[in-house]
């Protein structure tokens, strides 16, 4: 007899730390630009707004190639496609160290987004192949904890690499890109040999375990309609489009805060290394939120409060950080805001697989993530523009708070809409 708890633990120890390590590398490579900015802006003679545009072009490449990438992953398997993603984004990250002008910076940031496209929704899709629905929010939360660890590690790492300025004739910002890009290339090779594409191909599972898991997952999909596995229909499914619209606010506020936080802390008058160390604190709180909120949601009948509640907490903290003038209190509320922004996202991501499967899940998850991540494009242009227009480093937090509040309200609309739509299994999670 297969004991579900033991099987889930066995799968999790094999997959989650490894996938999380890849996400940690991805997130550092995505966020290293926020520390490189502290020197790179002057080195290339760019304004804050111009640099923000270049940084944000990552999300345009990401948006354009996300859905095709995830559909290819579903066809060729995670091991091959993740290996390609990792190696290509690592090469582009290293190439950023040799940026000569703004145009080259814009091109490489766009290419970085195109290369990384499909990784995050690819992992979400992969989790639908390995975990029954009751475990997915918790597993997404555990996986996303590595993004918090990435920011915690990336902060002091970025600060220390900046302080290598002049070593071997390279600027500090050049060291940032070189040192953070190489691990992606190395792990891409490892991924090809280590990561199983599906439970059926997993050598670490017994035949009985594979059979039980396959039957369990099939039983959860038996009531889905025929279009659930159709990729094109998923892209025009009103539920997918509504979730994508809701999700925009979360990357917008998350990237707006994580991209700008080193600049805010620098305005307090601290050095590069101290700045990096201080930036560990918010991501410790994010990790705690990502661990506790999805676990609490898994035991609750209503999921909506576990998405909306943390978001509204984040709104309040962002507003307080902008309204107060004491630097210590500002920093404290920015740290708490980060936790609020991230904590409910794993619960959100557990919902699409309730009405999508197969190629439909691959396409739908990628569509939600790609459209939602346009919020990152908005944030990395709006935040420096607001700072330039107001001359106030903390003023952009009002904008982030407003966007996050709107996102929380849209989640409530989504909940009401889905719960009132007869025959949609996706509504069950939001009643």
Coordinates of C-alpha atoms in Angstrom, one line a residue:
X1 CA 0.0 0.0 0.0
X2 CA 1.3 3.4 -1.0
X3 CA 1.4 6.0 1.8
X4 CA 0.7 9.3 0.2
X5 CA 2.6 11.4 2.7
X6 CA 5.8 9.4 2.4
X7 CA 5.6 9.4 -1.4
X8 CA 5.1 13.2 -1.5
X9 CA 8.1 13.6 0.8
X10 CA 10.2 11.3 -1.4
X11 CA 9.3 13.3 -4.5
X12 CA 9.9 16.6 -2.8
X13 CA 13.3 15.8 -1.6
X14 CA 14.3 14.8 -5.1
X15 CA 12.7 17.8 -7.0
X16 CA 12.1 20.9 -4.8
X17 CA 15.7 21.6 -3.6
X18 CA 17.1 21.2 -7.1
X19 CA 14.4 23.2 -8.9
X20 CA 14.7 25.8 -6.1
X21 CA 18.4 26.1 -6.7
X22 CA 17.8 26.7 -10.4
X23 CA 15.2 29.4 -9.4
X24 CA 17.7 30.9 -7.0
X25 CA 20.2 31.3 -9.8
X26 CA 17.5 32.6 -12.1
X27 CA 16.4 35.2 -9.6
X28 CA 19.9 36.4 -8.9
X29 CA 20.5 36.8 -12.6
X30 CA 17.2 38.7 -13.0
X31 CA 17.9 41.0 -10.0
X32 CA 21.6 41.6 -10.3
X33 CA 20.8 44.6 -12.5
X34 CA 19.5 46.4 -9.4
X35 CA 22.9 46.4 -7.8
X36 CA 24.9 46.8 -11.0
X37 CA 22.8 50.0 -11.5
X38 CA 24.6 51.7 -8.6
X39 CA 27.7 52.0 -10.7
X40 CA 26.5 51.2 -14.3
X41 CA 24.3 54.3 -14.6
X42 CA 27.3 56.6 -14.3
X43 CA 29.6 54.3 -16.3
X44 CA 27.3 54.3 -19.3
X45 CA 26.2 57.9 -18.8
X46 CA 22.5 56.9 -18.5
X47 CA 19.6 58.5 -16.6
X48 CA 17.6 56.6 -14.0
X49 CA 14.7 56.4 -16.4
X50 CA 16.8 55.3 -19.4
X51 CA 18.4 52.5 -17.2
X52 CA 14.9 51.5 -16.0
X53 CA 13.8 51.1 -19.6
X54 CA 16.8 48.9 -20.3
X55 CA 16.2 46.8 -17.2
X56 CA 12.5 46.4 -18.0
X57 CA 13.1 45.1 -21.6
X58 CA 13.7 41.8 -19.9
X59 CA 10.0 41.5 -19.4
X60 CA 9.2 42.2 -23.1
X61 CA 11.4 39.3 -24.2
X62 CA 9.9 37.2 -21.4
X63 CA 6.3 38.1 -22.6
X64 CA 6.9 37.3 -26.2
X65 CA 8.6 33.9 -25.7
X66 CA 6.9 32.5 -22.6
X67 CA 4.0 30.6 -24.1
X68 CA 6.0 29.0 -27.0
X69 CA 8.7 28.1 -24.6
X70 CA 6.3 26.3 -22.2
X71 CA 4.7 24.4 -25.1
X72 CA 8.1 23.2 -26.3
X73 CA 8.9 22.1 -22.8
X74 CA 5.7 20.0 -22.6
X75 CA 6.7 18.4 -25.9
X76 CA 10.4 17.7 -25.4
X77 CA 10.6 17.3 -21.6
X78 CA 11.9 19.5 -18.8
X79 CA 15.5 18.1 -18.6
X80 CA 16.3 19.1 -22.2
X81 CA 14.4 22.4 -22.3
X82 CA 15.5 23.6 -18.8
X83 CA 19.1 22.9 -19.7
X84 CA 18.7 25.1 -22.8
X85 CA 17.1 27.8 -20.8
X86 CA 19.8 27.8 -18.2
X87 CA 22.8 27.8 -20.5
X88 CA 21.5 30.5 -22.8
X89 CA 20.5 32.9 -20.0
X90 CA 23.9 32.3 -18.3
X91 CA 25.8 33.2 -21.5
X92 CA 23.7 36.4 -21.9
X93 CA 24.2 37.4 -18.2
X94 CA 28.0 37.1 -18.6
X95 CA 27.8 39.1 -21.9
X96 CA 26.1 42.0 -19.9
X97 CA 29.5 42.5 -18.3
X98 CA 30.9 43.7 -21.6
X99 CA 28.1 46.2 -22.3
X100 CA 29.6 49.3 -24.0
X101 CA 26.5 51.5 -24.4
X102 CA 22.8 51.9 -23.7
X103 CA 21.8 50.2 -27.0
X104 CA 23.8 47.1 -26.2
X105 CA 22.4 47.0 -22.7
X106 CA 18.8 47.2 -24.1
X107 CA 19.5 44.3 -26.6
X108 CA 21.0 42.0 -23.9
X109 CA 18.3 42.6 -21.4
X110 CA 15.7 41.7 -24.0
X111 CA 17.6 38.6 -24.9
X112 CA 17.9 37.6 -21.2
X113 CA 14.1 37.7 -21.0
X114 CA 13.7 35.7 -24.2
X115 CA 16.3 33.1 -22.9
X116 CA 14.7 32.7 -19.5
X117 CA 11.1 32.6 -20.8
X118 CA 9.3 29.5 -19.8
X119 CA 11.3 28.6 -16.7
X120 CA 8.9 29.7 -13.9
X121 CA 5.7 28.5 -15.6
X122 CA 7.6 25.4 -16.7
X123 CA 8.2 24.5 -13.1
X124 CA 4.6 25.2 -12.3
X125 CA 3.6 22.9 -15.2
X126 CA 6.1 20.3 -14.0
X127 CA 4.5 20.3 -10.5
X128 CA 1.1 19.4 -12.0
X129 CA 2.7 16.2 -13.3
X130 CA 4.2 15.2 -9.9
X131 CA 1.8 16.5 -7.2
X132 CA -1.9 16.0 -6.5
X133 CA -3.8 19.3 -6.2
X134 CA -3.9 19.3 -2.4
X135 CA -0.1 19.6 -2.2
X136 CA 0.6 22.1 -5.0
X137 CA 0.2 25.4 -3.2
X138 CA 2.6 24.2 -0.5
X139 CA 5.1 23.0 -3.1
X140 CA 4.9 26.2 -5.0
X141 CA 5.5 28.0 -1.8
X142 CA 8.6 25.9 -1.0
X143 CA 9.9 26.5 -4.5
X144 CA 9.3 30.2 -4.3
X145 CA 11.2 30.4 -1.0
X146 CA 14.3 30.1 -3.1
X147 CA 13.5 33.5 -4.7
X148 CA 13.6 35.0 -1.2
X149 CA 16.9 33.2 -0.6
X150 CA 18.2 34.5 -4.0
X151 CA 17.4 38.1 -2.9
X152 CA 19.0 37.4 0.5
X153 CA 22.1 36.0 -1.1
X154 CA 22.1 38.4 -4.1
X155 CA 22.1 41.5 -1.8
X156 CA 25.4 41.0 0.0
X157 CA 26.9 39.2 -3.0
X158 CA 26.0 42.2 -5.2
X159 CA 27.4 44.6 -2.7
X160 CA 30.7 42.7 -2.3
X161 CA 31.1 42.3 -6.1
X162 CA 30.7 46.0 -6.5
X163 CA 33.5 46.5 -4.0
X164 CA 35.8 44.5 -6.3
X165 CA 35.8 47.6 -8.6
X166 CA 39.2 47.7 -10.4
X167 CA 40.2 44.1 -9.7
X168 CA 42.0 42.7 -12.8
X169 CA 40.9 45.8 -14.7
X170 CA 37.2 45.2 -14.4
X171 CA 34.6 47.5 -12.9
X172 CA 32.5 46.3 -9.9
X173 CA 29.3 46.1 -12.0
X174 CA 31.1 43.9 -14.6
X175 CA 32.1 41.5 -11.8
X176 CA 28.4 41.4 -10.8
X177 CA 27.4 40.0 -14.2
X178 CA 30.3 37.6 -14.7
X179 CA 30.1 35.9 -11.3
X180 CA 26.3 35.6 -11.3
X181 CA 26.1 34.3 -14.9
X182 CA 28.5 31.4 -14.7
X183 CA 26.5 29.2 -12.3
X184 CA 23.6 29.1 -14.8
X185 CA 25.7 27.6 -17.5
X186 CA 27.1 25.0 -15.1
X187 CA 23.7 24.0 -13.7
X188 CA 22.3 23.8 -17.2
X189 CA 24.6 20.9 -17.9
X190 CA 23.8 19.3 -14.6
X191 CA 20.0 19.7 -15.2
X192 CA 20.2 17.7 -18.5
X193 CA 21.4 14.6 -16.6
X194 CA 19.7 15.0 -13.2
X195 CA 16.1 16.1 -13.8
X196 CA 13.5 13.5 -14.7
X197 CA 10.9 14.6 -17.2
X198 CA 7.9 12.9 -15.6
X199 CA 7.1 10.4 -12.9
X200 CA 7.0 7.6 -15.5
X201 CA 10.6 8.2 -16.3
X202 CA 11.8 8.6 -12.7
X203 CA 14.2 5.9 -11.7
X204 CA 13.8 6.8 -8.0
X205 CA 10.2 5.8 -7.9
X206 CA 9.0 2.1 -7.8
X207 CA 6.4 0.8 -10.3
X208 CA 3.7 0.8 -7.6
X209 CA 4.5 4.4 -6.7
X210 CA 4.3 5.4 -10.3
X211 CA 1.0 3.6 -10.8
X212 CA -0.6 5.1 -7.6
X213 CA 0.5 8.7 -8.5
X214 CA -0.8 8.3 -12.1
X215 CA -4.1 7.0 -10.9
X216 CA -4.4 9.8 -8.3
X217 CA -3.7 12.6 -10.8
X218 CA -6.0 11.0 -13.4
X219 CA -8.9 10.9 -10.9
X220 CA -8.5 14.6 -10.2
X221 CA -8.8 15.4 -13.9
X222 CA -11.8 13.1 -14.7
X223 CA -14.4 15.9 -14.4
X224 CA -12.5 18.4 -16.5
X225 CA -14.0 19.2 -19.9
X226 CA -12.3 18.2 -23.1
X227 CA -10.9 21.7 -23.7
X228 CA -8.9 21.6 -20.5
X229 CA -5.9 20.1 -22.4
X230 CA -6.2 22.3 -25.5
X231 CA -3.4 24.9 -25.7
X232 CA -5.2 27.4 -27.9
X233 CA -8.4 27.3 -26.0
X234 CA -6.5 27.9 -22.8
X235 CA -5.0 31.1 -24.2
X236 CA -8.5 32.5 -24.8
X237 CA -10.2 31.0 -21.7
X238 CA -11.8 33.9 -19.8
X239 CA -10.6 32.4 -16.5
X240 CA -7.0 32.4 -17.7
X241 CA -7.3 36.0 -19.0
X242 CA -8.9 37.1 -15.7
X243 CA -6.2 35.5 -13.6
X244 CA -3.5 37.1 -15.9
X245 CA -5.1 40.6 -15.3
X246 CA -5.2 40.0 -11.5
X247 CA -1.6 38.8 -11.5
X248 CA -0.1 42.0 -13.1
X249 CA -0.2 43.8 -9.7
X250 CA 2.0 41.2 -8.0
X251 CA 5.1 41.3 -10.2
X252 CA 4.6 45.0 -10.6
X253 CA 4.8 45.6 -6.8
X254 CA 7.4 42.8 -6.3
X255 CA 9.8 44.0 -8.9
X256 CA 9.2 47.6 -8.2
X257 CA 10.2 47.0 -4.6
X258 CA 13.1 44.6 -5.1
X259 CA 14.6 46.6 -8.0
X260 CA 14.4 49.9 -6.1
X261 CA 15.2 48.8 -2.5
X262 CA 19.0 49.0 -2.9
X263 CA 18.6 52.5 -4.1
X264 CA 16.3 53.4 -1.2
X265 CA 18.8 51.9 1.3
X266 CA 21.7 53.7 -0.4
X267 CA 19.8 57.0 0.1
X268 CA 20.0 56.4 3.8
X269 CA 23.8 56.9 3.5
X270 CA 25.1 53.3 3.8
X271 CA 27.9 51.7 1.8
X272 CA 27.7 48.9 -0.8
X273 CA 28.4 45.9 1.4
X274 CA 26.2 47.2 4.2
X275 CA 23.5 47.8 1.7
X276 CA 23.7 44.2 0.5
X277 CA 23.6 42.9 4.1
X278 CA 20.5 45.0 5.0
X279 CA 18.8 43.7 1.9
X280 CA 18.8 40.2 3.5
X281 CA 16.2 41.2 6.0
X282 CA 13.1 41.6 3.8
X283 CA 13.7 38.3 2.1
X284 CA 14.0 36.4 5.4
X285 CA 10.5 37.7 6.1
X286 CA 9.4 36.8 2.5
X287 CA 10.6 33.2 3.1
X288 CA 8.6 33.0 6.3
X289 CA 5.5 34.2 4.5
X290 CA 5.9 31.8 1.6
X291 CA 6.2 28.9 4.1
X292 CA 3.3 29.7 6.4
X293 CA 0.6 31.2 4.2
X294 CA 0.3 28.3 1.6
X295 CA 0.3 25.7 4.5
X296 CA -2.5 27.6 6.2
X297 CA -4.4 27.9 2.9
X298 CA -4.2 24.2 2.3
X299 CA -6.2 23.6 5.4
X300 CA -8.8 26.3 4.8
X301 CA -12.1 26.0 2.8
X302 CA -11.8 29.5 1.4
X303 CA -8.6 30.4 -0.4
X304 CA -9.4 34.0 -1.2
X305 CA -8.3 35.5 2.1
X306 CA -4.9 33.9 1.7
X307 CA -4.3 35.8 -1.5
X308 CA -6.1 39.1 -0.7
X309 CA -5.1 39.3 3.0
X310 CA -1.3 39.3 2.5
X311 CA -1.7 41.7 -0.4
X312 CA -3.6 44.3 1.6
X313 CA -1.1 43.9 4.4
X314 CA 1.6 44.8 1.8
X315 CA -0.4 47.8 0.7
X316 CA -0.6 49.2 4.3
X317 CA 3.2 48.7 4.8
X318 CA 4.1 50.4 1.5
X319 CA 2.0 53.4 2.4
X320 CA 3.5 53.6 5.9
X321 CA 7.0 53.4 4.4
X322 CA 6.3 56.4 2.3
X323 CA 4.4 58.4 4.9
X324 CA 6.9 58.1 7.7
X325 CA 10.2 60.0 7.7
X326 CA 12.3 57.9 10.1
X327 CA 14.7 55.7 8.0
X328 CA 14.6 52.8 10.4
X329 CA 10.7 52.7 10.3
X330 CA 10.7 53.1 6.5
X331 CA 13.0 50.2 6.1
X332 CA 11.0 48.0 8.6
X333 CA 7.8 48.6 6.7
X334 CA 9.4 48.0 3.3
X335 CA 10.6 44.6 4.7
X336 CA 7.1 43.7 5.9
X337 CA 5.6 44.9 2.5
X338 CA 7.9 42.5 0.7
X339 CA 6.5 39.6 2.8
X340 CA 2.9 40.7 2.1
X341 CA 3.5 41.0 -1.7
X342 CA 4.9 37.4 -2.0
X343 CA 3.1 35.3 0.6
X344 CA -0.2 34.8 -1.2
X345 CA 1.3 34.1 -4.6
X346 CA 1.7 30.3 -4.2
X347 CA -2.0 30.0 -3.3
X348 CA -2.8 32.0 -6.5
X349 CA -0.7 29.6 -8.6
X350 CA -2.5 26.5 -7.3
X351 CA -5.7 27.5 -9.0
X352 CA -5.2 27.2 -12.8
X353 CA -4.4 23.4 -12.6
X354 CA -8.0 22.9 -11.2
X355 CA -9.4 23.6 -14.7
X356 CA -6.4 23.0 -17.0
X357 CA -4.2 20.0 -17.8
X358 CA -1.6 18.8 -20.2
X359 CA -0.8 21.3 -23.0
X360 CA -3.7 23.5 -21.8
X361 CA -2.0 23.8 -18.4
X362 CA 1.4 24.6 -20.1
X363 CA -0.1 27.3 -22.2
X364 CA -2.4 28.7 -19.6
X365 CA 0.2 29.0 -16.8
X366 CA 2.6 30.6 -19.3
X367 CA 0.0 33.1 -20.4
X368 CA -0.9 34.1 -16.9
X369 CA 2.8 34.5 -16.0
X370 CA 3.8 36.3 -19.1
X371 CA 1.0 38.8 -19.1
X372 CA 1.4 39.3 -15.3
X373 CA 5.1 39.9 -15.6
X374 CA 4.5 42.9 -17.8
X375 CA 3.9 44.4 -14.4
X376 CA 7.7 44.2 -14.0
X377 CA 8.1 46.2 -17.2
X378 CA 5.7 48.8 -15.9
X379 CA 7.4 49.0 -12.5
X380 CA 11.0 49.3 -13.8
X381 CA 10.0 52.3 -15.9
X382 CA 7.5 53.9 -13.6
X383 CA 9.5 53.7 -10.4
X384 CA 12.6 55.6 -11.7
X385 CA 10.4 58.1 -13.6
X386 CA 8.5 58.9 -10.4
X387 CA 11.8 59.4 -8.6
X388 CA 13.1 61.6 -11.3
X389 CA 9.9 63.6 -11.4
X390 CA 9.5 64.1 -7.7
X391 CA 13.1 64.1 -6.6
X392 CA 12.0 61.8 -3.8
X393 CA 13.5 58.2 -3.5
X394 CA 10.6 56.9 -1.4
X395 CA 7.7 58.4 -3.4
X396 CA 7.4 55.4 -5.8
X397 CA 6.0 53.4 -2.9
X398 CA 2.7 55.2 -3.2
X399 CA 2.4 54.0 -6.8
X400 CA 3.3 50.4 -5.9
X401 CA 0.7 50.5 -3.0
X402 CA -2.0 51.7 -5.4
X403 CA -1.3 49.0 -7.9
X404 CA -1.2 46.2 -5.3
X405 CA -4.5 47.4 -3.8
X406 CA -6.1 47.3 -7.3
X407 CA -4.7 43.8 -7.7
X408 CA -6.3 42.7 -4.5
X409 CA -9.6 44.1 -5.5
X410 CA -9.4 42.3 -8.9
X411 CA -8.8 39.0 -7.0
X412 CA -12.1 39.5 -5.2
X413 CA -13.8 40.2 -8.5
X414 CA -12.2 37.0 -9.9
X415 CA -13.4 35.0 -6.9
X416 CA -16.9 36.2 -7.3
X417 CA -16.9 35.7 -11.0
X418 CA -15.5 32.1 -10.9
X419 CA -17.7 31.0 -8.0
X420 CA -20.7 32.2 -9.8
X421 CA -19.9 30.3 -13.0
X422 CA -21.6 27.0 -13.1
X423 CA -19.6 23.9 -14.0
X424 CA -16.2 25.4 -13.5
X425 CA -14.0 23.3 -11.3
X426 CA -11.6 26.3 -10.9
X427 CA -14.3 28.0 -8.9
X428 CA -14.2 25.4 -6.1
X429 CA -11.0 26.9 -4.8
X430 CA -12.4 30.4 -4.5
X431 CA -15.9 29.8 -3.1

